[in-house]
Coordinates of C-alpha atoms and ligand atoms in Angstrom, one line a residue:
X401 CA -164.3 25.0 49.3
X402 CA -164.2 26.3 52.8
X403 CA -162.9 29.8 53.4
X404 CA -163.8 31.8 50.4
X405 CA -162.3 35.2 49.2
X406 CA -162.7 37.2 45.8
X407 CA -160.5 39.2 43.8
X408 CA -161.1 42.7 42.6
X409 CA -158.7 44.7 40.6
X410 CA -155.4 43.6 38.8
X411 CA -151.5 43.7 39.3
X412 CA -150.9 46.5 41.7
X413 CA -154.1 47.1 42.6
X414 CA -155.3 43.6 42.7
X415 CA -157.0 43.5 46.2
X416 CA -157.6 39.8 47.6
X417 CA -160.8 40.1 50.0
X418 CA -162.8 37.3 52.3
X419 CA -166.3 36.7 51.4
X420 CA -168.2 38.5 52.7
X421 CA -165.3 41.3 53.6
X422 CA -166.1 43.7 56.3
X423 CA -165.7 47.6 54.6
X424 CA -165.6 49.3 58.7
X425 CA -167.0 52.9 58.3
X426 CA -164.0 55.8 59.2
X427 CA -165.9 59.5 58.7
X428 CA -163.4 62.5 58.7
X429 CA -166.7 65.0 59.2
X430 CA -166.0 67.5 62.0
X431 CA -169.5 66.2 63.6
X432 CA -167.4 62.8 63.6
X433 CA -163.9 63.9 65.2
X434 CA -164.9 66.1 67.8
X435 CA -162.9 69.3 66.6
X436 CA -159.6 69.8 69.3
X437 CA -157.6 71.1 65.6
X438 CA -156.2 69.0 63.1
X439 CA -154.2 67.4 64.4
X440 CA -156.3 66.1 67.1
X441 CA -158.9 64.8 64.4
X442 CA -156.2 62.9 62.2
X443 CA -155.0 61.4 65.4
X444 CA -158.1 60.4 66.7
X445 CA -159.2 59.1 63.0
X446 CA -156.0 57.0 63.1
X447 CA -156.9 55.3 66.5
X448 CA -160.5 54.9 65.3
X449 CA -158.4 53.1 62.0
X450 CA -156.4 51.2 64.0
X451 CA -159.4 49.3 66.8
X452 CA -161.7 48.9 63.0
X453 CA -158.7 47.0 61.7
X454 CA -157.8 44.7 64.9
X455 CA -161.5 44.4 64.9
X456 CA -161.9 42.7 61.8
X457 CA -162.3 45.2 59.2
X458 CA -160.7 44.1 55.6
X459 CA -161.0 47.3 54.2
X460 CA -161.3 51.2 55.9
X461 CA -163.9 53.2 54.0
X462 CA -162.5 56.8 55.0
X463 CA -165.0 59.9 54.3
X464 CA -164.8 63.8 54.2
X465 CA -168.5 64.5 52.4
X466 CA -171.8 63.6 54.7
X467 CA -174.4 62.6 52.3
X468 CA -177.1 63.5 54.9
X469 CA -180.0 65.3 53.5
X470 CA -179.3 69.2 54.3
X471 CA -175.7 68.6 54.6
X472 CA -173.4 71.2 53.8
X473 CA -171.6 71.0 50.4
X474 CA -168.2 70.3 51.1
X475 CA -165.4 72.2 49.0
X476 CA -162.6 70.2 47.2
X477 CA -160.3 72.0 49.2
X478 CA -162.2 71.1 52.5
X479 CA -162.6 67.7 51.7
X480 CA -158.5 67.1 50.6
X481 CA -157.7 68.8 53.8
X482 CA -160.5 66.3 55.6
X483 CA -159.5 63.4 54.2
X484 CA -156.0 63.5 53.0
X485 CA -153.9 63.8 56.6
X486 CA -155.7 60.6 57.4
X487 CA -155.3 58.8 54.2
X488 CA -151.2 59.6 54.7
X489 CA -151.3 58.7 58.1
X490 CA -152.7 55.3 58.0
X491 CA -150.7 53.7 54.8
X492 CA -147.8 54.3 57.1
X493 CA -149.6 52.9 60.0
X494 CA -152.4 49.9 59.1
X495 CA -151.9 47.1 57.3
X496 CA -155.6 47.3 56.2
X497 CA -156.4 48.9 52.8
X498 CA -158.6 51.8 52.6
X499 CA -161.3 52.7 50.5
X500 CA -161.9 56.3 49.1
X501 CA -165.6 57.3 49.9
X502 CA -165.4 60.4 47.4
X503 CA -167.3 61.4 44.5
X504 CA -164.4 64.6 43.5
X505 CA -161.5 64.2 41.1
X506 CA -159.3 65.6 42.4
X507 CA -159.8 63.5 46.0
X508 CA -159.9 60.3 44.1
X509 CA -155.9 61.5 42.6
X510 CA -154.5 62.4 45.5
X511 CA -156.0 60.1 47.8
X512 CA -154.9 56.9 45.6
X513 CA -151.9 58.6 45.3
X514 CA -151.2 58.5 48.4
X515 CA -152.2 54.6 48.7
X516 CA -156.2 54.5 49.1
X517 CA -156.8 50.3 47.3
X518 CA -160.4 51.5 46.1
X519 CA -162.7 54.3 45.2
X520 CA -166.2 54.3 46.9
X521 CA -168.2 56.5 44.9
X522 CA -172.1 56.8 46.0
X523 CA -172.5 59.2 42.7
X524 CA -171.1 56.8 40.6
X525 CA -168.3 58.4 39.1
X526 CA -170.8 61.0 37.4
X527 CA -169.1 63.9 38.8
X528 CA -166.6 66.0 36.6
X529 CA -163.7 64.2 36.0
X530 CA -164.4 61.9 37.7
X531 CA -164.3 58.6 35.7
X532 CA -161.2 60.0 34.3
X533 CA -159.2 60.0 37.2
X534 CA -160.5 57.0 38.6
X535 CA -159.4 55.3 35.0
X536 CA -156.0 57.2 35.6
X537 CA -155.5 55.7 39.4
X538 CA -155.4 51.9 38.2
X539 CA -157.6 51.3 41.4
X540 CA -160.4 49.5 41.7
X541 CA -164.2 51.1 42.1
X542 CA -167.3 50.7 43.7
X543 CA -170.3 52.1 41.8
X544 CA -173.4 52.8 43.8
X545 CA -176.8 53.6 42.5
X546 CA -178.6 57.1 44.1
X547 CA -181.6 58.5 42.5
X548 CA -181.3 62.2 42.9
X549 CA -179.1 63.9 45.0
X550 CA -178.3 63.5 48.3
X551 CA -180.2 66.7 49.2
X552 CA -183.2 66.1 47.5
X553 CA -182.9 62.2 47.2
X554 CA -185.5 61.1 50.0
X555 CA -188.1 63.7 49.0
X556 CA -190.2 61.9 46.4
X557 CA -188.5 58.7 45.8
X558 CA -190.5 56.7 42.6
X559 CA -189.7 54.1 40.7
X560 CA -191.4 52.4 37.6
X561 CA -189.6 49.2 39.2
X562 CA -186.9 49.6 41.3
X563 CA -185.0 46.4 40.8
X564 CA -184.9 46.6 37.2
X565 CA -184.2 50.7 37.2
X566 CA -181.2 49.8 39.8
X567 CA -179.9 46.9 37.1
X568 CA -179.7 49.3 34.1
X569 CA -178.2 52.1 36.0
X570 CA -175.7 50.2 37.3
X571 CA -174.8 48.4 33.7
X572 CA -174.8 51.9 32.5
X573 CA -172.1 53.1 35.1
X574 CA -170.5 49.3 34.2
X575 CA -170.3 50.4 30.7
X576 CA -169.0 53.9 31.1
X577 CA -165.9 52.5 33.3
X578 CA -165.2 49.9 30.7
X579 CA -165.2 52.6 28.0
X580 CA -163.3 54.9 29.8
X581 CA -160.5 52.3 30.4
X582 CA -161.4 50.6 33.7
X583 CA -161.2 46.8 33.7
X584 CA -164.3 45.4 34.2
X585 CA -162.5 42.9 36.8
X586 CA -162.0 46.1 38.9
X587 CA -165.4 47.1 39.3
X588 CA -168.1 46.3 42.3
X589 CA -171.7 47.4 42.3
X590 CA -174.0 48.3 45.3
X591 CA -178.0 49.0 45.0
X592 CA -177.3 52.2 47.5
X593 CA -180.0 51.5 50.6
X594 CA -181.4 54.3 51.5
X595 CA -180.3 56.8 48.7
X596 CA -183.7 57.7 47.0
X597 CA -185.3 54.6 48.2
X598 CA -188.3 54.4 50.6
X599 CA -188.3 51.1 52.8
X600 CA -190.4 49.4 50.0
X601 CA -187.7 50.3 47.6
X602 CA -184.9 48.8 50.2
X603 CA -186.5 45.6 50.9
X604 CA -187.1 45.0 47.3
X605 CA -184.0 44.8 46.6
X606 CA -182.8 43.6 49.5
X607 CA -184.7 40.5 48.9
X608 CA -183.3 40.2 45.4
X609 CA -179.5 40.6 45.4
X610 CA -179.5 37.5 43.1
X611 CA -180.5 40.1 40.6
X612 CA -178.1 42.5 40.9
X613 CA -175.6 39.4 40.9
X614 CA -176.2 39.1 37.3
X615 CA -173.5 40.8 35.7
X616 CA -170.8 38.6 38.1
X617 CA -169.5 41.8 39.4
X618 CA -168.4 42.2 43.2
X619 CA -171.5 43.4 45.2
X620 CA -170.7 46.0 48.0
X621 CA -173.8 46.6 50.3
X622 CA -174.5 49.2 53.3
X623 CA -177.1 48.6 55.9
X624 CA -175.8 49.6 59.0
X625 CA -177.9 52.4 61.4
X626 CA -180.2 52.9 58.0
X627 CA -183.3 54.2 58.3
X628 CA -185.0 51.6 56.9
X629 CA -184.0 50.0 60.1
X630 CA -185.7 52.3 62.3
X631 CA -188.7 52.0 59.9
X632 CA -189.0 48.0 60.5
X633 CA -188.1 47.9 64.4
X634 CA -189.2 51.7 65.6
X635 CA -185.7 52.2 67.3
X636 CA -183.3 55.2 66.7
X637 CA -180.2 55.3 65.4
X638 CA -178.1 54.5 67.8
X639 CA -180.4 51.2 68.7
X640 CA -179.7 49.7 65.7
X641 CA -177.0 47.2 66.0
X642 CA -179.5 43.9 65.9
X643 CA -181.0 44.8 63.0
X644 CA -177.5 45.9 61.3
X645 CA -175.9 42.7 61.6
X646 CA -179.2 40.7 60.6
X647 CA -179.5 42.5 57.8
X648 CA -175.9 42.9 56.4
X649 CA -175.3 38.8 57.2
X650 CA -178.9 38.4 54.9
X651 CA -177.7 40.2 52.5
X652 CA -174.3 38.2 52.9
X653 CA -175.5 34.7 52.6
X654 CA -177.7 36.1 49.4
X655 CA -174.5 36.9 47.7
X656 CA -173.4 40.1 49.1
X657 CA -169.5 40.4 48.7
X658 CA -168.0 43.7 51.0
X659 CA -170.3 44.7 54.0
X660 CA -170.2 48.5 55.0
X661 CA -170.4 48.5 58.9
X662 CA -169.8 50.9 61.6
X663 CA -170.1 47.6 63.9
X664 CA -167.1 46.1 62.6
X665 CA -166.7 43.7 66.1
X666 CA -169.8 42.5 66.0
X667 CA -170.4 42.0 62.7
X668 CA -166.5 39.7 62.7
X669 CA -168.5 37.8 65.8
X670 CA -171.1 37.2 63.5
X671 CA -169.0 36.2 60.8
X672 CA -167.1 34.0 62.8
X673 CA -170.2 31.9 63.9
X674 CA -171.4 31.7 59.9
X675 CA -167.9 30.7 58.8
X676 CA -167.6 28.0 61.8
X677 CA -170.8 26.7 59.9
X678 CA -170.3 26.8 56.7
X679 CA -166.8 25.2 57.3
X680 CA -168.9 21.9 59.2
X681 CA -171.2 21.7 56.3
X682 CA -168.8 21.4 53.5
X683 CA -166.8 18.7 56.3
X684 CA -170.2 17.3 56.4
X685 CA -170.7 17.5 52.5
X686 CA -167.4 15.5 51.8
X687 CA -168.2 12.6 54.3
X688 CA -171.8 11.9 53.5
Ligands
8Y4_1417 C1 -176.7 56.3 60.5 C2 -175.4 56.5 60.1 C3 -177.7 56.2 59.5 C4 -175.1 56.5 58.7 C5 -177.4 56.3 58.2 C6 -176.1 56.4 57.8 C7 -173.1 53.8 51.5 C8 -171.9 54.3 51.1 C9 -172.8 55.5 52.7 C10 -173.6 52.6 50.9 C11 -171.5 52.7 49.6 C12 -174.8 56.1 55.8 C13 -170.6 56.4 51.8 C14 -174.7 56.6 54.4 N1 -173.7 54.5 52.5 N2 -171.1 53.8 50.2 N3 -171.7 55.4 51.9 N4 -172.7 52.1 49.9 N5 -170.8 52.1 48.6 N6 -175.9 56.5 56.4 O1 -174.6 52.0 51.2 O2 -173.9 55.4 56.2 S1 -173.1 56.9 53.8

């Protein structure tokens, strides 16, 4: 009762998480670091790291590939040279674990290699190789669900019905860990807002996590600045806090396990104040 956490992975890798854990966002794109050299962008990355963490952030999602529509395709090489110097810097450095956000092979290796606690994999693990070295890393996995590909994935979105299309993906990519060797302990699953969804598509789901629940897995999901957002209030990106934290907290008290935020301070504010409630009512529960 009270305080509640979850547990996903085993031994090792076992990560011990609140509930709901706050995943903060950590992009290593250039457009994020503004590009005085390398070395300026790890350090910078590891300062960004560092306020996310005394912030409140459980976890530090660190990414190398923008899934922007009309992105660039990002080399292996480019993305290990992105990614890694950052990776190595803040195991040293923060206490708080990080997550992978890669869908390459060879990132996943070296990047749990070098200490990354989970892989964050919008494709799924459907890339080559993929599922194999994520089997091969012992680390836990978050599997998200995209229909299409980032490029094309906002062009056309249909569904036959969404929620159920989500569910079977998902216990597809469930199924092909589990085969491939992954405990099914160390597996979380996300619905993917905003990746081949229009906002129809985002609030049906939205209003029925319970559903994607089902299989008793860990359920990641990732509001924050969406579109879908902008859709409901008219504001731009960078207006979108409100509507971040109202979301990702309804999502939260629906069953939602890890948040992905760039907010991470004010999303901890607004767990604090849920968590100062919830701990009165179960006071309140074992009086009355
Ligand atoms: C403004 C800023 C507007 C960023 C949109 C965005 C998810 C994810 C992303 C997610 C998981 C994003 C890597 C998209 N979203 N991983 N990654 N779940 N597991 N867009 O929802 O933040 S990137």
């Amino acid at each position: 009762m009270g305080d509640s956490t979850f547990v996903i992975g085993a031994g090792e890798a076992r990560l011990e998480l609140p509930r709901p854990a706050i995943m903060g966002v950590l992009n290593v794109t250039p457009d994020s670091f503004s590009d005085g050299g390398q070395h300026a962008t790890r350090d910078a990355a590891l300062r960004h790291a560092e306020a996310l963490s005394v912030a409140g952030a459980d976890l530090i999602d660190v990414g190398g590939e923008s899934t922007r529509p009309g992105a660039a395709p990002v080399s292996e090489q480019q993305e290990l040279d992105r990614v890694m110097p950052v990776i190595e810097a803040l195991a040293g450095a923060v206490a708080t674990p990080v997550s992978i956000d890669t869908s390459k092979a060879s990132v996943i290796t070296a990047a749990t290699a070098a200490g990354a606690a989970l892989i964050n994999d919008v494709r799924a693990l459907r890339e080559p190789g993929a599922l194999a070295a994520a089997a091969a890393s012992g680390r836990p996995v978050c599997l998200m669900h995209m229909q299409g590909t980032p490029d094309d994935m906002q062009d056309r979105p249909v569904y036959d019905r969404v929620i159920d299309d989500v569910v079977a993906f998902l216990e597809s990519r469930v199924a092909a860990c589990v085969d491939a060797g992954i405990d099914r302990g160390a597996i979380a699953v996300d619905p993917g807002i905003g990746f081949g969804k229009r906002l129809e598509h985002n609030l049906a789901l939205l209003s029925h996590l319970d559903r994607l629940l089902d299989p008793g897995l860990p359920l990641l999901v990732g509001v924050s600045r969406k579109s879908m957002i902008g859709a409901i209030t008219g504001r731009d990106v960078d207006q979108r806090l409100v509507g971040s934290v109202v979301l990702a907290f309804f999502a939260a008290q629906e069953g939602a396990h890890i948040l992905r935020v760039h907010d991470v301070a004010e999303t901890e504010d607004a767990r604090r104040i849920l968590r100062a409630l919830q701990a009165t009512r179960d006071r309140d529960g074992a009086i009355s």
